[in-house]
Amino acid sequence: MDPNSIVTPLVSQKLNNLGWKPMKKIEETLLDSIEYYEKAGLVQDVEGSPCRLPHLFHFASDK
């Protein structure tokens, strides 16, 4: 970690100490979110502008 970074890292240690456990892996949660946004029409390609989502997400969501 960069000690000069102004970005606070996301950690769940305090939540884990309280007994919280994630229901899904972060990758699955991200894919679910992307699928939802695509179905809602929020991630549509505009003619002349490529989609901003990496193709990796599209391939992973097809599985």
GROMACS .gro file of C-alpha atoms in nm:
model
   63
    1MET     CA    1   0.000   0.000   0.000
    2ASP     CA    2   0.113   0.350  -0.076
    3PRO     CA    3   0.134   0.549   0.251
    4ASN     CA    4   0.097   0.873   0.052
    5SER     CA    5  -0.227   0.759  -0.111
    6ILE     CA    6  -0.535   0.968  -0.035
    7VAL     CA    7  -0.763   0.673  -0.112
    8THR     CA    8  -0.875   0.479   0.193
    9PRO     CA    9  -0.861   0.106   0.128
   10LEU     CA   10  -1.187  -0.082   0.158
   11VAL     CA   11  -1.168  -0.340   0.433
   12SER     CA   12  -1.436  -0.535   0.613
   13GLN     CA   13  -1.238  -0.633   0.923
   14LYS     CA   14  -1.463  -0.437   1.162
   15LEU     CA   15  -1.772  -0.595   1.008
   16ASN     CA   16  -1.610  -0.940   1.028
   17ASN     CA   17  -1.536  -0.879   1.395
   18LEU     CA   18  -1.909  -0.818   1.447
   19GLY     CA   19  -1.991  -1.151   1.281
   20TRP     CA   20  -2.076  -1.023   0.933
   21LYS     CA   21  -2.000  -1.254   0.643
   22PRO     CA   22  -2.040  -1.166   0.274
   23MET     CA   23  -2.320  -1.351   0.096
   24LYS     CA   24  -2.139  -1.359  -0.240
   25LYS     CA   25  -1.789  -1.318  -0.374
   26ILE     CA   26  -1.714  -0.967  -0.498
   27GLU     CA   27  -1.673  -1.094  -0.856
   28GLU     CA   28  -2.024  -1.243  -0.852
   29THR     CA   29  -2.168  -0.926  -0.702
   30LEU     CA   30  -2.004  -0.711  -0.971
   31LEU     CA   31  -2.130  -0.938  -1.249
   32ASP     CA   32  -2.483  -0.927  -1.103
   33SER     CA   33  -2.467  -0.547  -1.091
   34ILE     CA   34  -2.347  -0.522  -1.451
   35GLU     CA   35  -2.621  -0.759  -1.569
   36TYR     CA   36  -2.881  -0.548  -1.387
   37TYR     CA   37  -2.754  -0.225  -1.543
   38GLU     CA   38  -2.749  -0.384  -1.890
   39LYS     CA   39  -3.108  -0.509  -1.853
   40ALA     CA   40  -3.216  -0.165  -1.731
   41GLY     CA   41  -3.063  -0.010  -2.043
   42LEU     CA   42  -2.805   0.186  -1.849
   43VAL     CA   43  -2.502   0.032  -2.020
   44GLN     CA   44  -2.586   0.066  -2.387
   45ASP     CA   45  -2.328   0.140  -2.650
   46VAL     CA   46  -2.383   0.466  -2.831
   47GLU     CA   47  -2.302   0.471  -3.200
   48GLY     CA   48  -1.944   0.584  -3.237
   49SER     CA   49  -1.867   0.532  -2.868
   50PRO     CA   50  -1.745   0.196  -2.741
   51CYS     CA   51  -1.894   0.042  -2.430
   52ARG     CA   52  -1.686   0.135  -2.127
   53LEU     CA   53  -1.709  -0.206  -1.962
   54PRO     CA   54  -1.413  -0.434  -2.024
   55HIS     CA   55  -1.494  -0.734  -2.240
   56LEU     CA   56  -1.387  -0.954  -1.949
   57PHE     CA   57  -1.712  -0.869  -1.771
   58HIS     CA   58  -1.918  -0.956  -2.076
   59PHE     CA   59  -1.744  -1.292  -2.118
   60ALA     CA   60  -1.768  -1.375  -1.748
   61SER     CA   61  -2.138  -1.291  -1.736
   62ASP     CA   62  -2.206  -1.529  -2.028
   63LYS     CA   63  -2.097  -1.828  -1.818
   0.00000   0.00000   0.00000
